[in-house]
PDB file of C-alpha atoms in Angstrom:
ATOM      1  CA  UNK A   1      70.987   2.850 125.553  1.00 40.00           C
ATOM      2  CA  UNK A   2      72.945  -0.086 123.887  1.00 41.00           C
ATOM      3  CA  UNK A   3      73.726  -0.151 120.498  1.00 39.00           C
ATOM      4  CA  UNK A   4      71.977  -3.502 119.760  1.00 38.00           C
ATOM      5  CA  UNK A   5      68.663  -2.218 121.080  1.00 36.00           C
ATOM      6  CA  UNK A   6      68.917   1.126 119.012  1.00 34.00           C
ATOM      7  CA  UNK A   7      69.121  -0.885 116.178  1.00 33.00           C
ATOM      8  CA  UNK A   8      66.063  -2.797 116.636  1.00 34.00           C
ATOM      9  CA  UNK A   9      63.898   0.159 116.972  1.00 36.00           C
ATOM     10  CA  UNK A  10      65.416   1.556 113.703  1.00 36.00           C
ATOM     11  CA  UNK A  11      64.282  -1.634 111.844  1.00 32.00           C
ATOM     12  CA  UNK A  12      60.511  -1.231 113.050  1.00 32.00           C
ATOM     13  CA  UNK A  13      60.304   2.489 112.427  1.00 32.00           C
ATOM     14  CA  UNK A  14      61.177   2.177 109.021  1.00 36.00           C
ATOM     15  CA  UNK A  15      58.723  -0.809 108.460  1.00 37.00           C
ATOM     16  CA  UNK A  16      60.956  -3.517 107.745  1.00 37.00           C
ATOM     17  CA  UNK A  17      59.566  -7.225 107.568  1.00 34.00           C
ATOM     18  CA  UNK A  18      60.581  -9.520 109.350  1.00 36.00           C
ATOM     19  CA  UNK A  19      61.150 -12.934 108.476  1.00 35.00           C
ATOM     20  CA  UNK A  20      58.143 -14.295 109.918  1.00 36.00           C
ATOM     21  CA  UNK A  21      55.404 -12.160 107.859  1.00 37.00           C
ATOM     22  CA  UNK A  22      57.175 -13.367 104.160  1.00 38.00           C
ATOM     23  CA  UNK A  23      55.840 -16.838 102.597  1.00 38.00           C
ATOM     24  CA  UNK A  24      58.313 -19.558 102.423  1.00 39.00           C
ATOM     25  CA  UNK A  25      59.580 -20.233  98.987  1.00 41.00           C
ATOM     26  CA  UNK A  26      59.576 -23.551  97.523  1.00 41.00           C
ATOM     27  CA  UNK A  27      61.936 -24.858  94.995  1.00 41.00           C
ATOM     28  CA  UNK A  28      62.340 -23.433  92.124  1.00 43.00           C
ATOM     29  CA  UNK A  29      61.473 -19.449  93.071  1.00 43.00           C
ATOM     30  CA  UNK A  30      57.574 -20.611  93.516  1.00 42.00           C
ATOM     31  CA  UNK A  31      55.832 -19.642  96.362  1.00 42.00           C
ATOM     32  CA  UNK A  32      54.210 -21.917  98.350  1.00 41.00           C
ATOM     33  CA  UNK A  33      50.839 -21.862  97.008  1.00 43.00           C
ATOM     34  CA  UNK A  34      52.656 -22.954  93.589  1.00 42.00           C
ATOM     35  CA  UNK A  35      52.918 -19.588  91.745  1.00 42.00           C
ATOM     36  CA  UNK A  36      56.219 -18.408  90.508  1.00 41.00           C
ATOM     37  CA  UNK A  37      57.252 -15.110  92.435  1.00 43.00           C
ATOM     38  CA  UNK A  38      56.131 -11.759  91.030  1.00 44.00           C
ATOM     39  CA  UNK A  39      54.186 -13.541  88.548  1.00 45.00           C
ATOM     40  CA  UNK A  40      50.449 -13.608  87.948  1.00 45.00           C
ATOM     41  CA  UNK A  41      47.789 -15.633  90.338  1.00 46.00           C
ATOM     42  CA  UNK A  42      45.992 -18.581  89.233  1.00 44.00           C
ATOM     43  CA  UNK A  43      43.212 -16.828  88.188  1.00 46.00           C
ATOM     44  CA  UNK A  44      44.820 -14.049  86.172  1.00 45.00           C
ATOM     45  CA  UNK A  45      47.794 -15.932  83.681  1.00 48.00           C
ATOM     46  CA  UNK A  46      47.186 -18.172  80.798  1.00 48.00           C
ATOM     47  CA  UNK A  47      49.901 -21.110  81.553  1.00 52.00           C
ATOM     48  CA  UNK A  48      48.327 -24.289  81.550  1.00 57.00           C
ATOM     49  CA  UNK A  49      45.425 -23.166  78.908  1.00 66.00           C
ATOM     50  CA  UNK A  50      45.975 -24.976  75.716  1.00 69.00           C
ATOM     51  CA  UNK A  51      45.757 -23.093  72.389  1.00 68.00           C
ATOM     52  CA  UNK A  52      42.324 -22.721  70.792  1.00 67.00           C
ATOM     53  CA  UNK A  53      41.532 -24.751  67.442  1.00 68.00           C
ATOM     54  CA  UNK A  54      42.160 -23.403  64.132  1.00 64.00           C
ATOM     55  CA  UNK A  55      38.474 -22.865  62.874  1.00 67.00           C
ATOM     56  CA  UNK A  56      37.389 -24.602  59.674  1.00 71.00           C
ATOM     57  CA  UNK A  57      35.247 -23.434  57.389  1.00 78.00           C
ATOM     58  CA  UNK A  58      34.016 -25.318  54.382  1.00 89.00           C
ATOM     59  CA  UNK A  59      33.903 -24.492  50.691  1.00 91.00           C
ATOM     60  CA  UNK A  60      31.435 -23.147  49.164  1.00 95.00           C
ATOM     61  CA  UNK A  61      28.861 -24.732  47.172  1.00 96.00           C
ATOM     62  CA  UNK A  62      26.544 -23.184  44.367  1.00 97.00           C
ATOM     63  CA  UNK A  63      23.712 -21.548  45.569  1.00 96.00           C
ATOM     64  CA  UNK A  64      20.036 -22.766  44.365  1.00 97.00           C
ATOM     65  CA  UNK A  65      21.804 -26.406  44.011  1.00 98.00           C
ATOM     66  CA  UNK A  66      20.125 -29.439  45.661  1.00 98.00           C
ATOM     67  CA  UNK A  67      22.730 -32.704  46.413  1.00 97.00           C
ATOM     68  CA  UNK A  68      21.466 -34.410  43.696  1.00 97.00           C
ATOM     69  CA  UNK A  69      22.049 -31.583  40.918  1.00 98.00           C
ATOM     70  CA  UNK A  70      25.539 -31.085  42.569  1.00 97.00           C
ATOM     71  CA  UNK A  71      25.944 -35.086  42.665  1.00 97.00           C
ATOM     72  CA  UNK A  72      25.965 -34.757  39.027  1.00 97.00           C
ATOM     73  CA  UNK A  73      28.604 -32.249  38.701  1.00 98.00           C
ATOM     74  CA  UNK A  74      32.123 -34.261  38.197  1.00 97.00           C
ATOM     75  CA  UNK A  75      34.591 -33.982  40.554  1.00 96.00           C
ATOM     76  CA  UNK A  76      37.275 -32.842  38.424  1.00 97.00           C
ATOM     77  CA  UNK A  77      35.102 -30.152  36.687  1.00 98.00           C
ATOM     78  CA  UNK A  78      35.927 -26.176  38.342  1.00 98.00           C
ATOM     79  CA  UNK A  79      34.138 -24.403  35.978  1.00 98.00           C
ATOM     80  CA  UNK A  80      29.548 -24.627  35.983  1.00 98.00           C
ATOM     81  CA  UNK A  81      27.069 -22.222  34.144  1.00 98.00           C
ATOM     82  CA  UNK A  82      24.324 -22.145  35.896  1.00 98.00           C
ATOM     83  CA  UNK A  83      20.878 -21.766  33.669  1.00 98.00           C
ATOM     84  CA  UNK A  84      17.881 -21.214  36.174  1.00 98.00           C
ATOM     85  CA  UNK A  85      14.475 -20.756  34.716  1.00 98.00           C
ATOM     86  CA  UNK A  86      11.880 -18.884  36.105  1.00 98.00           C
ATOM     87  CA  UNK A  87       9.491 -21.592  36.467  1.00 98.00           C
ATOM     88  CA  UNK A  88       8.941 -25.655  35.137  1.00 98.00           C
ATOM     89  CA  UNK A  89       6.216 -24.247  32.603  1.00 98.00           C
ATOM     90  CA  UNK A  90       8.416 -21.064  32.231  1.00 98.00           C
ATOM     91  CA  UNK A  91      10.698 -19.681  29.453  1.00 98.00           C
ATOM     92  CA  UNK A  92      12.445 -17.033  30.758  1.00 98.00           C
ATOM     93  CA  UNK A  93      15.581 -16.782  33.344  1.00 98.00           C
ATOM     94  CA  UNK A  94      18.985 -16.062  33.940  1.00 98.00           C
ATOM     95  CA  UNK A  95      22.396 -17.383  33.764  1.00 98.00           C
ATOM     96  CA  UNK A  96      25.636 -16.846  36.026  1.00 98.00           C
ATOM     97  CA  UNK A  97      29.210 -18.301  35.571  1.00 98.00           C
ATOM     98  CA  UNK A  98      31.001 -20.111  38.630  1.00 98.00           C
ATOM     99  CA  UNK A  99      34.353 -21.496  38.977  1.00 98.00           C
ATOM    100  CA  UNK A 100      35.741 -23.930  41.740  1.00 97.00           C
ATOM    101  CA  UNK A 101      38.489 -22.568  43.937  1.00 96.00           C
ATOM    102  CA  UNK A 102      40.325 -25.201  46.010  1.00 93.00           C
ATOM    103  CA  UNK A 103      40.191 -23.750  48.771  1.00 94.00           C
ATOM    104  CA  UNK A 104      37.150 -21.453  49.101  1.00 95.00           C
ATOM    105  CA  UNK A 105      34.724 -23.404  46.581  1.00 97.00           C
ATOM    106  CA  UNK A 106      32.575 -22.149  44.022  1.00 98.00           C
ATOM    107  CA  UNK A 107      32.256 -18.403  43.560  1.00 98.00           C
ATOM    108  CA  UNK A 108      30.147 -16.384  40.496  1.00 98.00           C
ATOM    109  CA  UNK A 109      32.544 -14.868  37.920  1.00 98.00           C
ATOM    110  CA  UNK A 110      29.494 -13.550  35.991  1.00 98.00           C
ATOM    111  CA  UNK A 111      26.757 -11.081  37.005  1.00 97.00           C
ATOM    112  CA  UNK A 112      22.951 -12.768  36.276  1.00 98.00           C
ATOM    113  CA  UNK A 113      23.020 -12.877  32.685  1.00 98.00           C
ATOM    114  CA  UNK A 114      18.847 -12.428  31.455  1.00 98.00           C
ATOM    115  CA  UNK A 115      18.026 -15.937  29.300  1.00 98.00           C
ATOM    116  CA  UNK A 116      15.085 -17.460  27.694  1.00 98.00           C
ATOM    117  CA  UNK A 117      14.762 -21.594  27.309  1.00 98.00           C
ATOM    118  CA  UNK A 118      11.870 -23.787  25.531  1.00 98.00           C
ATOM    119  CA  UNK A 119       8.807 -22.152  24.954  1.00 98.00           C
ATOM    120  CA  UNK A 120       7.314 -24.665  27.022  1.00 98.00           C
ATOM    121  CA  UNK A 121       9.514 -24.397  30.042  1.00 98.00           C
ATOM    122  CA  UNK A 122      11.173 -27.751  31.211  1.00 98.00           C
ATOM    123  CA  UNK A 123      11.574 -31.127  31.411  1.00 98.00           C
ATOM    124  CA  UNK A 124      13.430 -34.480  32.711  1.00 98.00           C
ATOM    125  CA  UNK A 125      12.854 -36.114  29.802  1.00 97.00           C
ATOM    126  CA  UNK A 126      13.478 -34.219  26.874  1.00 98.00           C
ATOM    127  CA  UNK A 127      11.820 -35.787  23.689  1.00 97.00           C
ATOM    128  CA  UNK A 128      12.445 -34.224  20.280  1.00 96.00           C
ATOM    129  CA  UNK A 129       9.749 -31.278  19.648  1.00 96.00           C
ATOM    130  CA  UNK A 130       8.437 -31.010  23.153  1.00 98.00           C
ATOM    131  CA  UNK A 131       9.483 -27.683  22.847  1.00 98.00           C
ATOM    132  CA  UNK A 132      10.581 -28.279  26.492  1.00 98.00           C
ATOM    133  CA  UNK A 133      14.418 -28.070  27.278  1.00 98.00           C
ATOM    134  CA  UNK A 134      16.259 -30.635  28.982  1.00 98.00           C
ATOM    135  CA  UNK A 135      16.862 -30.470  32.824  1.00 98.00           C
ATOM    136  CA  UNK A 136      20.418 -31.694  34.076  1.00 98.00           C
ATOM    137  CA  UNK A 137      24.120 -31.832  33.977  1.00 98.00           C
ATOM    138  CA  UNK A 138      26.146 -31.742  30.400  1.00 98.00           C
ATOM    139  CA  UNK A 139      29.545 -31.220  29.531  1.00 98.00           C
ATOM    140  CA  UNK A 140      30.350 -27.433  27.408  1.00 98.00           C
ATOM    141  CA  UNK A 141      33.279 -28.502  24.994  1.00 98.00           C
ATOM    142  CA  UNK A 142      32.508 -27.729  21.064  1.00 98.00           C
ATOM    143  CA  UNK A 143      31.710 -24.539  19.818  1.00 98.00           C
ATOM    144  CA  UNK A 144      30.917 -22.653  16.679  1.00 98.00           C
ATOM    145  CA  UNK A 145      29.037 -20.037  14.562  1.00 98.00           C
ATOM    146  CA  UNK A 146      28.234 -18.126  11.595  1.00 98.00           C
ATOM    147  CA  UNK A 147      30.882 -15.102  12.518  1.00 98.00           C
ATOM    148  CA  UNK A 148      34.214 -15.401  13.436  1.00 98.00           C
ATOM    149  CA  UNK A 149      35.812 -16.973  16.554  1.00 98.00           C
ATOM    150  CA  UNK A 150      35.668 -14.196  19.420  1.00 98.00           C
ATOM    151  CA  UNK A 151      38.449 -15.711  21.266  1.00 98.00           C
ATOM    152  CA  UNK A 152      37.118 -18.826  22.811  1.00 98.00           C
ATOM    153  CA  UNK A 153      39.390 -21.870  24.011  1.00 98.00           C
ATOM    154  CA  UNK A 154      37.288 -24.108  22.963  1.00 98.00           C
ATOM    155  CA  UNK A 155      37.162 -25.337  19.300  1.00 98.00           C
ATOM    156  CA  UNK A 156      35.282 -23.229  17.503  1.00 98.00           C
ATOM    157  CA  UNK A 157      33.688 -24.256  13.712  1.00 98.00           C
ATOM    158  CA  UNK A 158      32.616 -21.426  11.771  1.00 98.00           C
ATOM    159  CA  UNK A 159      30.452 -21.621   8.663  1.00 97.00           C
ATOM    160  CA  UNK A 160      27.347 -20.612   6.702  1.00 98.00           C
ATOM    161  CA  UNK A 161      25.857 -23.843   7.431  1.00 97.00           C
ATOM    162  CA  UNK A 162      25.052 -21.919  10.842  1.00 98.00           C
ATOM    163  CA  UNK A 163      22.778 -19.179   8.930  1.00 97.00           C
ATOM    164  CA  UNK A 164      18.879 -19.163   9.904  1.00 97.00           C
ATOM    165  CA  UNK A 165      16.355 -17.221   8.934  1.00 96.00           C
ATOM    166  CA  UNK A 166      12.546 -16.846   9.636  1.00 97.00           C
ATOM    167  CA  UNK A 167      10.525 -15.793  12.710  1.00 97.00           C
ATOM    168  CA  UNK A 168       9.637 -17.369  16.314  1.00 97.00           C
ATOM    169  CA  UNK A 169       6.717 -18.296  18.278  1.00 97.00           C
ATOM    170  CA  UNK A 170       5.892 -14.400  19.178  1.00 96.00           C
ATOM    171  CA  UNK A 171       7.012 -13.143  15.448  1.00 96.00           C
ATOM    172  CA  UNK A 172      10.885 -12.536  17.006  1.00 97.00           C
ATOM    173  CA  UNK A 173      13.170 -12.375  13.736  1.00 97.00           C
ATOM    174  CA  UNK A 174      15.727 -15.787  14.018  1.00 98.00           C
ATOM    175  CA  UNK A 175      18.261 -13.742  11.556  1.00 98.00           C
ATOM    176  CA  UNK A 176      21.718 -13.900  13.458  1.00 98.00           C
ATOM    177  CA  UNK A 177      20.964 -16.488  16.164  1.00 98.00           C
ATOM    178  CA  UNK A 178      23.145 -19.320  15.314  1.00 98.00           C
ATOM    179  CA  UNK A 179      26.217 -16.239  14.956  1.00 98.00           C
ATOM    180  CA  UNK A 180      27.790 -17.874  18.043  1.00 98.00           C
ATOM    181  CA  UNK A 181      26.549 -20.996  19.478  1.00 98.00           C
ATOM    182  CA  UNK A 182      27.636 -23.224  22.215  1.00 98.00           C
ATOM    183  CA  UNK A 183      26.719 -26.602  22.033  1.00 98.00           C
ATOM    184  CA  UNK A 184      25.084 -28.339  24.976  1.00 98.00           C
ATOM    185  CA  UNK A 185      26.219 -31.987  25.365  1.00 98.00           C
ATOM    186  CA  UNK A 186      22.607 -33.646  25.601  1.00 98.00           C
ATOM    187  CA  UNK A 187      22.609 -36.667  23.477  1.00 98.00           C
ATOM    188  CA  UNK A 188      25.298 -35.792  20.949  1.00 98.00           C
ATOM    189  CA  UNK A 189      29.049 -36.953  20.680  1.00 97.00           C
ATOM    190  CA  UNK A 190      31.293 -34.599  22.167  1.00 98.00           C
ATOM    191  CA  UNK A 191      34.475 -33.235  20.260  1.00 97.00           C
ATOM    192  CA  UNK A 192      32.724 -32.775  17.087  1.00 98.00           C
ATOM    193  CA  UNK A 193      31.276 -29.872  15.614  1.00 98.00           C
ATOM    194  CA  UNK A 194      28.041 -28.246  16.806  1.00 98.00           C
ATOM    195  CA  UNK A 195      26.355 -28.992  13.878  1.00 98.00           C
ATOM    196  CA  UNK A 196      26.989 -33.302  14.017  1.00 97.00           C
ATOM    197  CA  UNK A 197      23.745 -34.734  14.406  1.00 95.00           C
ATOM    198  CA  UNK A 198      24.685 -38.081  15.980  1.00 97.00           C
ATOM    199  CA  UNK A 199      22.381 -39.090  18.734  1.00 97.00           C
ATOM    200  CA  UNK A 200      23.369 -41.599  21.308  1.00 97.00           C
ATOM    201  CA  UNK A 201      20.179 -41.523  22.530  1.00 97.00           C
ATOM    202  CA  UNK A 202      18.404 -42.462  19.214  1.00 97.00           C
ATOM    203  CA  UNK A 203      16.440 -39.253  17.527  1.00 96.00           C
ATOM    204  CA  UNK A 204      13.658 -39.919  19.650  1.00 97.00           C
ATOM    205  CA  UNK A 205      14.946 -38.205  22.350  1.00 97.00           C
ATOM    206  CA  UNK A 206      15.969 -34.848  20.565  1.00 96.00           C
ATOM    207  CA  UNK A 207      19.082 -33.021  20.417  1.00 96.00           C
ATOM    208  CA  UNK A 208      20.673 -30.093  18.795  1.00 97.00           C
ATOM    209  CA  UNK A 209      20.628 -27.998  22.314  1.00 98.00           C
ATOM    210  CA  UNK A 210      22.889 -24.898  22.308  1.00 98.00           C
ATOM    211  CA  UNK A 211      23.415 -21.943  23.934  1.00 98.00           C
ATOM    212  CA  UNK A 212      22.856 -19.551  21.162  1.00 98.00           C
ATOM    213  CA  UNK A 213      22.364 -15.729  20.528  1.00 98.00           C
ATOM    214  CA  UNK A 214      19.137 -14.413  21.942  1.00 98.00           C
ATOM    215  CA  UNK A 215      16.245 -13.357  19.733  1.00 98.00           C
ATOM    216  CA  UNK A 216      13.813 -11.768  22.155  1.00 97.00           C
ATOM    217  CA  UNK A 217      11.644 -15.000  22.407  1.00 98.00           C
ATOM    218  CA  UNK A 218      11.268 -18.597  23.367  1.00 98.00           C
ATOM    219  CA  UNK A 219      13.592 -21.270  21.915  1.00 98.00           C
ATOM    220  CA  UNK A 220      13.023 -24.435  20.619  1.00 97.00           C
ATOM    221  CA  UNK A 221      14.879 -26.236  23.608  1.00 98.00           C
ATOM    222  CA  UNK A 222      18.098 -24.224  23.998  1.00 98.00           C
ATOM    223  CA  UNK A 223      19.137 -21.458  26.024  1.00 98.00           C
ATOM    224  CA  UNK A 224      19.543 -17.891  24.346  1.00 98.00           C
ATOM    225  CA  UNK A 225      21.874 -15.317  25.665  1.00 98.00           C
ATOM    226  CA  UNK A 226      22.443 -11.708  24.563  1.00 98.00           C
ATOM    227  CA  UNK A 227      24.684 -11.405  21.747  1.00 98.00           C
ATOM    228  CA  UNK A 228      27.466  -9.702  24.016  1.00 98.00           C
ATOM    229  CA  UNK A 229      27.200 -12.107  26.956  1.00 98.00           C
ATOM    230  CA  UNK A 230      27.304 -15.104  24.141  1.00 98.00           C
ATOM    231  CA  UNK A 231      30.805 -13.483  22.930  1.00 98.00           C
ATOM    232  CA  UNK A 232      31.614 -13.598  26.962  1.00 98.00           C
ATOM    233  CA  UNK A 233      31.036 -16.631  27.852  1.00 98.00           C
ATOM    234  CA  UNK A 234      32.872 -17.716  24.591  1.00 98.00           C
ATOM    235  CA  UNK A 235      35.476 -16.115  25.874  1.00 98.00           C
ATOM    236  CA  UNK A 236      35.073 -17.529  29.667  1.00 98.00           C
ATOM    237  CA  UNK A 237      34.787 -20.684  29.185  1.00 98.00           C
ATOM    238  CA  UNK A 238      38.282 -22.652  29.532  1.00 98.00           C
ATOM    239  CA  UNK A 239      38.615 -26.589  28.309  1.00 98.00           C
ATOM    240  CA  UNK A 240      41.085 -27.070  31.361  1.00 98.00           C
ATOM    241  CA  UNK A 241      38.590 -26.818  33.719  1.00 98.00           C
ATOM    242  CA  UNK A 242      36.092 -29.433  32.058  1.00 98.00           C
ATOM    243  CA  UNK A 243      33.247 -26.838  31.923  1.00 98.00           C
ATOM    244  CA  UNK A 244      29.370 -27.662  32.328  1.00 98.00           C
ATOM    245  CA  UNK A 245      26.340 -26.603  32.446  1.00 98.00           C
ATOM    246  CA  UNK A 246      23.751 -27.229  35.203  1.00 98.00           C
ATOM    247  CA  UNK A 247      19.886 -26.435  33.965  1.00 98.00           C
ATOM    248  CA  UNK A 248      16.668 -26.599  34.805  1.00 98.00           C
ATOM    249  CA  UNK A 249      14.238 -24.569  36.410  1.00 98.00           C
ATOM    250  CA  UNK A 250      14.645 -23.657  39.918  1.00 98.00           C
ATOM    251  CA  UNK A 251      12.727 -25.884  41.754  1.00 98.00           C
ATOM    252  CA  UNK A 252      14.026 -28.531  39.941  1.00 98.00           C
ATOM    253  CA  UNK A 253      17.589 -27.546  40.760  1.00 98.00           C
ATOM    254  CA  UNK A 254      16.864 -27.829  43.929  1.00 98.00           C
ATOM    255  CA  UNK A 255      16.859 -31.411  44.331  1.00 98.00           C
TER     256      UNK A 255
END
């Protein structure tokens, strides 16, 4: 048998293709169909797919805050204690700390902190002896009390002109109230000591709103904290970050 046709019937035992059963390649190295050689099918590679969008998520806000209670929080303030009362006609609730992060938003620094308010609850507008305290926004920047300074940033005016004595509406002693206050910047001029009674408002419209020591019973129109949370948000409360408070009950807040 000649050599050339041995040959040929070595080629088909051992399953050799021939040119005719391979695709034609186009330029490049693709195949005909457009896919690169050995590389994946249309179906299976991710060339062409564009990447997916970095997902946003926005800050977050205060909790229990309506837009306009947060409308009245300043832009440039990162620092809001939050008094909530149990009820309009209530005087009992809780307060937490939050501070602003730029990125994330508000987040509590404070567990619920128990509180008690006016002995008639609350009110939009706050007359002097209502015995209703105020609802809204006010700046946190003068401090003071009959013991010394804790460690607060703020300025802090200690004296025995902060001493009171007597008992409140449910026969709670008022001895050691007015040890640490925090005064609450409803219709008084800030930078000045808690104790300055000027009233932008005119008298009429009360004044003299604090946070101040609790003393197991309704206030006047302030907000009463325990005697160690008082001495902690002393300490918490930083004049960079133009602190306020936001108060009212929580309906109200809601807004």
């Amino acid at each position: 048998m000649p050599a050339a046709v041995l040959l040929a019937a070595g080629l088909l035992l051992a399953g050799c293709a021939g040119p005719a059963d391979r695709t034609p390649s186009a330029p490049g190295g693709a195949t005909s169909d457009g896919r690169a050689e050995g590389g994946p099918g249309p179906r299976g590679g991710s060339a062409g797919r564009s990447a997916p969008e970095p997902q946003t998520v926005a800050p977050k806000e205060i909790p229990g805050l309506g837009p306009n209670t947060l409308a009245g929080v300043p832009a440039e303030t990162d620092q809001a204690v939050v008094a909530t009362g149990a009820g309009r006609d209530r005087n009992t609730g809780s307060v937490v700390v939050y501070e602003r992060d730029p990125v994330t938003g508000w987040e509590p620094v404070s567990d619920a902190w128990p509180s008690h308010n006016a002995l008639r609850g609350w009110t939009d507008d706050h007359r002097q002896g209502d015995l209703r305290s105020p609802i809204g926004v006010f700046g946190l920047t003068d401090a003071g009390g009959l013991l010394p300074d804790p460690g607060t940033s703020l300025p802090y005016d200690r004296g025995p002109a902060f001493s009171v004595s007597g008992t409140g509406f449910r026969g709670d002693s008022l001895a050691g109230s007015f040890d640490y206050v925090v005064a609450i910047n409803y219709n008084r001029a800030p930078g000045n000591t808690p104790l300055d009674w000027t009233r932008p408002l005119g008298a009429g419209r009360g004044g003299g709103i604090w946070f101040h020591v609790d003393h197991a019973g309704p206030t006047q129109g302030c907000v009463s904290l325990p005697r160690g949370r008082m001495k902690e948000l002393l300490r918490m409360l930083d004049p960079a970050k133009k602190p306020v408070v936001v108060m009212g009950d929580a309906e109200s807040l809601k807004r």
